[in-house]
Amino acid sequence: MIQTELPMTVGFLLRNRAIIETKNFCVYWNYWYYVWSTMSIQFSMLTAINRYLLIFHKIFLIKYKLYCHYLPIVCIWLYLPCLHLYFIVFFPYGNTTFDFSKEWCGGPQFLLIRFYVAWDTLFDTFTPAAITVLFNLIIIIKVIFFKKLPANTITKWKKNRRMILQLTGICCSQLIGSVPYTIVTLGEVYGSSTFALDIYTQALIYTFYIPSLFSPLFAMVTLPKDIRDKVPLISRCWKNRPDTINVLQRMSVDPSTRDHPRNPTNRNRSIFSKIRSYRTAPAPFLETQT
């Protein structure tokens, strides 16, 4: 979605018009956007379910891997492309003209069918996002609960802390990307057609890019050490990061030894004070020192 569809949207935002002003391009643009935006959400749902099973029910997942992993992938690959293929590509447009000055040339014509709009919004967008958030929250709660057990060590908790950070980011991105869009879309379908129209056209139609844009960041933050060391750029950035423990140790120096002349913090402070005195000293003083 980021590599193939987002450049078309960025080109539109730069020109305020579609990058190719033809009917075929508008149909292709709409099809590519709706397929990948919904597929990304549903694959995130499948990943959340498989992650939960892998952590807490690994034997069950291995035993029924065909039904829990491979079969859902095939269903998603077949369901969404075929569904949008009919409602966008093979939809009877008739004499419909596309507006090249609007996002996605004004959108596909199935938006005029209230039932399909409600189905696509609730079951293809909101429900997968809600399931993703639910399973990730279950994992976070269980990990925090198991943290209190005596058998758990500090090393395990550090690994779990990274996983919690990743899952929290995924939950927030899914909520931001789907919940406002769902509320406004259903408000326009079953309420007023101008319900939050300005917010929808200027912001909410772009929220589907948020999970796809931030997913690589969440993955890089929580990479295991053996994988992180194999990527030169990530390894270099990780090694050059600030050492939080040393910073905290310097901040927590014993007050009784803080003013001792052999204290390295005190020596650094005196050096910095001399530098500041040279910078703020008047000209005659500087000539004298020279």
One Martini backbone bead per residue (centre of mass of N, CA, C, O) as a GRO file, in nm:
protein
  290
    1MET     BB    1   0.058   0.062  -0.021
    2ILE     BB    2   0.304   0.256   0.011
    3GLN     BB    3   0.453   0.185  -0.277
    4THR     BB    4   0.178   0.203  -0.479
    5GLU     BB    5  -0.054   0.411  -0.363
    6LEU     BB    6   0.061   0.668  -0.218
    7PRO     BB    7   0.186   0.818  -0.468
    8MET     BB    8  -0.091   0.898  -0.585
    9THR     BB    9  -0.180   1.077  -0.345
   10VAL     BB   10   0.062   1.268  -0.344
   11GLY     BB   11   0.021   1.369  -0.633
   12PHE     BB   12  -0.254   1.496  -0.576
   13LEU     BB   13  -0.163   1.695  -0.346
   14LEU     BB   14   0.037   1.855  -0.536
   15ARG     BB   15  -0.188   1.911  -0.788
   16ASN     BB   16  -0.507   1.878  -0.728
   17ARG     BB   17  -0.482   1.617  -0.912
   18ALA     BB   18  -0.475   1.373  -1.108
   19ILE     BB   19  -0.206   1.223  -1.260
   20ILE     BB   20  -0.437   1.066  -1.434
   21GLU     BB   21  -0.694   1.172  -1.667
   22THR     BB   22  -0.869   0.885  -1.635
   23LYS     BB   23  -1.089   0.631  -1.597
   24ASN     BB   24  -0.895   0.389  -1.555
   25PHE     BB   25  -0.730   0.515  -1.329
   26CYS     BB   26  -0.960   0.558  -1.126
   27VAL     BB   27  -1.034   0.263  -1.098
   28TYR     BB   28  -0.756   0.165  -1.008
   29TRP     BB   29  -0.720   0.348  -0.760
   30ASN     BB   30  -0.966   0.247  -0.602
   31TYR     BB   31  -0.899  -0.051  -0.597
   32TRP     BB   32  -0.618  -0.035  -0.458
   33TYR     BB   33  -0.709   0.110  -0.201
   34TYR     BB   34  -0.939  -0.083  -0.092
   35VAL     BB   35  -0.777  -0.342  -0.085
   36TRP     BB   36  -0.526  -0.254   0.096
   37SER     BB   37  -0.672  -0.126   0.340
   38THR     BB   38  -0.829  -0.391   0.422
   39MET     BB   39  -0.597  -0.601   0.418
   40SER     BB   40  -0.422  -0.478   0.641
   41ILE     BB   41  -0.631  -0.514   0.868
   42GLN     BB   42  -0.677  -0.827   0.836
   43PHE     BB   43  -0.378  -0.908   0.879
   44SER     BB   44  -0.361  -0.791   1.163
   45MET     BB   45  -0.571  -0.979   1.282
   46LEU     BB   46  -0.425  -1.246   1.217
   47THR     BB   47  -0.167  -1.178   1.375
   48ALA     BB   48  -0.297  -1.148   1.656
   49ILE     BB   49  -0.409  -1.435   1.677
   50ASN     BB   50  -0.140  -1.590   1.628
   51ARG     BB   51   0.011  -1.465   1.866
   52TYR     BB   52  -0.170  -1.571   2.088
   53LEU     BB   53  -0.138  -1.875   2.018
   54LEU     BB   54   0.176  -1.885   2.034
   55ILE     BB   55   0.194  -1.809   2.343
   56PHE     BB   56  -0.069  -1.987   2.480
   57HIS     BB   57  -0.128  -2.203   2.206
   58LYS     BB   58   0.096  -2.371   2.045
   59ILE     BB   59  -0.013  -2.659   2.001
   60PHE     BB   60  -0.273  -2.576   1.858
   61LEU     BB   61  -0.139  -2.426   1.620
   62ILE     BB   62   0.028  -2.664   1.511
   63LYS     BB   63  -0.210  -2.864   1.468
   64TYR     BB   64  -0.396  -2.606   1.324
   65LYS     BB   65  -0.240  -2.443   1.091
   66LEU     BB   66  -0.422  -2.459   0.843
   67TYR     BB   67  -0.680  -2.310   0.988
   68CYS     BB   68  -0.518  -2.062   1.142
   69HIS     BB   69  -0.333  -1.962   0.881
   70TYR     BB   70  -0.362  -2.044   0.572
   71LEU     BB   71  -0.668  -2.020   0.519
   72PRO     BB   72  -0.708  -1.716   0.593
   73ILE     BB   73  -0.515  -1.607   0.378
   74VAL     BB   74  -0.672  -1.711   0.132
   75CYS     BB   75  -0.942  -1.569   0.197
   76ILE     BB   76  -0.837  -1.279   0.183
   77TRP     BB   77  -0.720  -1.294  -0.111
   78LEU     BB   78  -1.013  -1.359  -0.232
   79TYR     BB   79  -1.230  -1.170  -0.113
   80LEU     BB   80  -1.140  -0.870  -0.161
   81PRO     BB   81  -1.060  -0.863  -0.465
   82CYS     BB   82  -1.334  -0.977  -0.569
   83LEU     BB   83  -1.527  -0.774  -0.446
   84HIS     BB   84  -1.390  -0.512  -0.573
   85LEU     BB   85  -1.403  -0.606  -0.864
   86TYR     BB   86  -1.710  -0.569  -0.887
   87PHE     BB   87  -1.766  -0.278  -0.733
   88ILE     BB   88  -1.543  -0.128  -0.932
   89VAL     BB   89  -1.469  -0.252  -1.214
   90PHE     BB   90  -1.772  -0.403  -1.289
   91PHE     BB   91  -1.929  -0.160  -1.255
   92PRO     BB   92  -2.210   0.019  -1.366
   93TYR     BB   93  -2.143   0.338  -1.477
   94GLY     BB   94  -2.194   0.439  -1.756
   95ASN     BB   95  -2.210   0.804  -1.761
   96THR     BB   96  -1.991   0.838  -1.565
   97THR     BB   97  -1.807   1.098  -1.409
   98PHE     BB   98  -1.498   1.204  -1.318
   99ASP     BB   99  -1.328   1.382  -1.055
  100PHE     BB  100  -0.999   1.505  -1.075
  101SER     BB  101  -1.026   1.713  -0.804
  102LYS     BB  102  -1.051   1.448  -0.636
  103GLU     BB  103  -1.038   1.203  -0.435
  104TRP     BB  104  -1.048   0.932  -0.619
  105CYS     BB  105  -1.242   1.077  -0.823
  106GLY     BB  106  -1.486   1.061  -0.589
  107GLY     BB  107  -1.512   0.767  -0.602
  108PRO     BB  108  -1.694   0.502  -0.595
  109GLN     BB  109  -2.023   0.388  -0.677
  110PHE     BB  110  -2.085   0.208  -0.416
  111LEU     BB  111  -2.146   0.457  -0.223
  112LEU     BB  112  -2.464   0.453  -0.311
  113ILE     BB  113  -2.470   0.186  -0.141
  114ARG     BB  114  -2.564   0.135   0.175
  115PHE     BB  115  -2.509  -0.163   0.237
  116TYR     BB  116  -2.212  -0.178   0.139
  117VAL     BB  117  -2.101   0.045   0.316
  118ALA     BB  118  -2.171  -0.092   0.584
  119TRP     BB  119  -2.017  -0.354   0.534
  120ASP     BB  120  -1.733  -0.232   0.483
  121THR     BB  121  -1.714  -0.077   0.755
  122LEU     BB  122  -1.779  -0.306   0.965
  123PHE     BB  123  -1.652  -0.593   0.842
  124ASP     BB  124  -1.379  -0.478   0.686
  125THR     BB  125  -1.280  -0.264   0.922
  126PHE     BB  126  -1.378  -0.259   1.227
  127THR     BB  127  -1.374  -0.557   1.321
  128PRO     BB  128  -1.069  -0.619   1.274
  129ALA     BB  129  -0.966  -0.389   1.457
  130ALA     BB  130  -1.106  -0.488   1.718
  131ILE     BB  131  -0.968  -0.767   1.726
  132THR     BB  132  -0.680  -0.666   1.741
  133VAL     BB  133  -0.709  -0.509   2.008
  134LEU     BB  134  -0.815  -0.740   2.185
  135PHE     BB  135  -0.573  -0.943   2.160
  136ASN     BB  136  -0.354  -0.742   2.255
  137LEU     BB  137  -0.478  -0.686   2.535
  138ILE     BB  138  -0.466  -0.975   2.637
  139ILE     BB  139  -0.160  -0.999   2.626
  140ILE     BB  140  -0.090  -0.764   2.813
  141ILE     BB  141  -0.244  -0.861   3.065
  142LYS     BB  142  -0.103  -1.138   3.093
  143VAL     BB  143   0.187  -1.034   3.116
  144ILE     BB  144   0.143  -0.859   3.368
  145PHE     BB  145   0.045  -1.093   3.546
  146PHE     BB  146   0.304  -1.279   3.512
  147LYS     BB  147   0.509  -1.077   3.637
  148LYS     BB  148   0.419  -1.150   3.947
  149LEU     BB  149   0.565  -1.399   3.931
  150PRO     BB  150   0.839  -1.556   4.068
  151ALA     BB  151   0.947  -1.711   3.802
  152ASN     BB  152   0.999  -1.441   3.697
  153THR     BB  153   1.227  -1.247   3.530
  154ILE     BB  154   1.396  -0.972   3.422
  155THR     BB  155   1.453  -1.066   3.133
  156LYS     BB  156   1.164  -1.132   3.056
  157TRP     BB  157   1.049  -0.848   3.110
  158LYS     BB  158   1.211  -0.702   2.890
  159LYS     BB  159   1.081  -0.855   2.656
  160ASN     BB  160   0.786  -0.783   2.730
  161ARG     BB  161   0.818  -0.475   2.706
  162ARG     BB  162   0.854  -0.470   2.400
  163MET     BB  163   0.587  -0.606   2.328
  164ILE     BB  164   0.404  -0.395   2.461
  165LEU     BB  165   0.496  -0.160   2.287
  166GLN     BB  166   0.405  -0.278   2.019
  167LEU     BB  167   0.101  -0.335   2.088
  168THR     BB  168   0.027  -0.044   2.162
  169GLY     BB  169   0.088   0.077   1.882
  170ILE     BB  170  -0.111  -0.097   1.724
  171CYS     BB  171  -0.369  -0.014   1.870
  172CYS     BB  172  -0.354   0.291   1.816
  173SER     BB  173  -0.343   0.279   1.503
  174GLN     BB  174  -0.614   0.128   1.465
  175LEU     BB  175  -0.798   0.332   1.606
  176ILE     BB  176  -0.722   0.582   1.434
  177GLY     BB  177  -0.786   0.442   1.146
  178SER     BB  178  -1.111   0.339   1.213
  179VAL     BB  179  -1.309   0.481   1.412
  180PRO     BB  180  -1.363   0.764   1.286
  181TYR     BB  181  -1.445   0.657   1.007
  182THR     BB  182  -1.691   0.488   1.100
  183ILE     BB  183  -1.860   0.711   1.232
  184VAL     BB  184  -1.883   0.903   0.987
  185THR     BB  185  -1.995   0.705   0.776
  186LEU     BB  186  -2.254   0.623   0.932
  187GLY     BB  187  -2.358   0.915   0.959
  188GLU     BB  188  -2.393   0.955   0.645
  189VAL     BB  189  -2.580   0.710   0.584
  190TYR     BB  190  -2.799   0.740   0.851
  191GLY     BB  191  -2.794   1.048   0.819
  192SER     BB  192  -2.615   1.298   0.726
  193SER     BB  193  -2.438   1.388   0.436
  194THR     BB  194  -2.281   1.634   0.622
  195PHE     BB  195  -2.135   1.464   0.828
  196ALA     BB  196  -1.834   1.565   0.883
  197LEU     BB  197  -1.715   1.647   0.594
  198ASP     BB  198  -1.450   1.803   0.640
  199ILE     BB  199  -1.303   1.587   0.809
  200TYR     BB  200  -1.322   1.361   0.602
  201THR     BB  201  -1.177   1.505   0.347
  202GLN     BB  202  -0.906   1.609   0.522
  203ALA     BB  203  -0.845   1.329   0.717
  204LEU     BB  204  -0.994   1.039   0.737
  205ILE     BB  205  -0.903   0.923   0.449
  206TYR     BB  206  -0.585   0.902   0.574
  207THR     BB  207  -0.584   0.694   0.826
  208PHE     BB  208  -0.499   0.420   0.676
  209TYR     BB  209  -0.181   0.493   0.678
  210ILE     BB  210  -0.088   0.464   0.972
  211PRO     BB  211  -0.034   0.157   1.015
  212SER     BB  212   0.164   0.128   0.768
  213LEU     BB  213   0.377   0.346   0.860
  214PHE     BB  214   0.426   0.230   1.174
  215SER     BB  215   0.503  -0.072   1.161
  216PRO     BB  216   0.815  -0.056   1.113
  217LEU     BB  217   0.873   0.089   1.380
  218PHE     BB  218   0.767  -0.130   1.573
  219ALA     BB  219   0.963  -0.349   1.468
  220MET     BB  220   1.239  -0.204   1.530
  221VAL     BB  221   1.207  -0.164   1.839
  222THR     BB  222   1.147  -0.505   1.877
  223LEU     BB  223   1.404  -0.630   1.800
  224PRO     BB  224   1.604  -0.869   1.814
  225LYS     BB  225   1.939  -0.902   1.859
  226ASP     BB  226   2.012  -1.105   1.628
  227ILE     BB  227   1.873  -0.924   1.409
  228ARG     BB  228   1.991  -0.640   1.467
  229ASP     BB  229   2.301  -0.718   1.407
  230LYS     BB  230   2.244  -0.774   1.084
  231VAL     BB  231   2.176  -0.464   1.079
  232PRO     BB  232   2.374  -0.200   1.045
  233LEU     BB  233   2.198   0.052   1.101
  234ILE     BB  234   2.054  -0.047   1.357
  235SER     BB  235   2.307  -0.121   1.517
  236ARG     BB  236   2.434   0.163   1.522
  237CYS     BB  237   2.196   0.310   1.662
  238TRP     BB  238   2.187   0.128   1.914
  239LYS     BB  239   2.484   0.182   2.016
  240ASN     BB  240   2.434   0.520   2.012
  241ARG     BB  241   2.263   0.524   2.239
  242PRO     BB  242   2.160   0.625   2.527
  243ASP     BB  243   2.262   0.566   2.860
  244THR     BB  244   2.041   0.542   3.109
  245ILE     BB  245   2.200   0.429   3.350
  246ASN     BB  246   2.432   0.640   3.359
  247VAL     BB  247   2.252   0.884   3.392
  248LEU     BB  248   2.122   0.795   3.662
  249GLN     BB  249   2.386   0.769   3.821
  250ARG     BB  250   2.471   1.070   3.796
  251MET     BB  251   2.204   1.176   3.937
  252SER     BB  252   2.265   0.962   4.196
  253VAL     BB  253   2.458   1.107   4.376
  254ASP     BB  254   2.608   1.137   4.657
  255PRO     BB  255   2.593   1.409   4.863
  256SER     BB  256   2.866   1.358   5.028
  257THR     BB  257   3.039   1.338   4.730
  258ARG     BB  258   2.974   1.584   4.541
  259ASP     BB  259   3.217   1.793   4.664
  260HIS     BB  260   3.439   1.626   4.581
  261PRO     BB  261   3.732   1.653   4.400
  262ARG     BB  262   3.713   1.340   4.280
  263ASN     BB  263   3.463   1.407   4.142
  264PRO     BB  264   3.372   1.396   3.812
  265THR     BB  265   3.134   1.593   3.823
  266ASN     BB  266   3.292   1.827   3.957
  267ARG     BB  267   3.510   1.860   3.738
  268ASN     BB  268   3.319   1.924   3.503
  269ARG     BB  269   3.198   2.172   3.634
  270SER     BB  270   3.461   2.339   3.644
  271ILE     BB  271   3.521   2.340   3.345
  272PHE     BB  272   3.254   2.478   3.255
  273SER     BB  273   3.298   2.737   3.425
  274LYS     BB  274   3.553   2.829   3.275
  275ILE     BB  275   3.430   2.853   2.996
  276ARG     BB  276   3.216   3.063   3.077
  277SER     BB  277   3.418   3.280   3.176
  278TYR     BB  278   3.556   3.323   2.900
  279ARG     BB  279   3.299   3.406   2.741
  280THR     BB  280   3.218   3.649   2.966
  281ALA     BB  281   3.468   3.799   2.947
  282PRO     BB  282   3.644   4.061   2.920
  283ALA     BB  283   3.892   4.187   2.723
  284PRO     BB  284   4.121   4.250   2.933
  285PHE     BB  285   4.118   3.967   3.059
  286LEU     BB  286   4.195   3.810   2.802
  287GLU     BB  287   4.471   3.953   2.758
  288THR     BB  288   4.594   3.867   3.026
  289GLN     BB  289   4.571   3.558   2.981
  290THR     BB  290   4.752   3.574   2.715
   0.00000   0.00000   0.00000
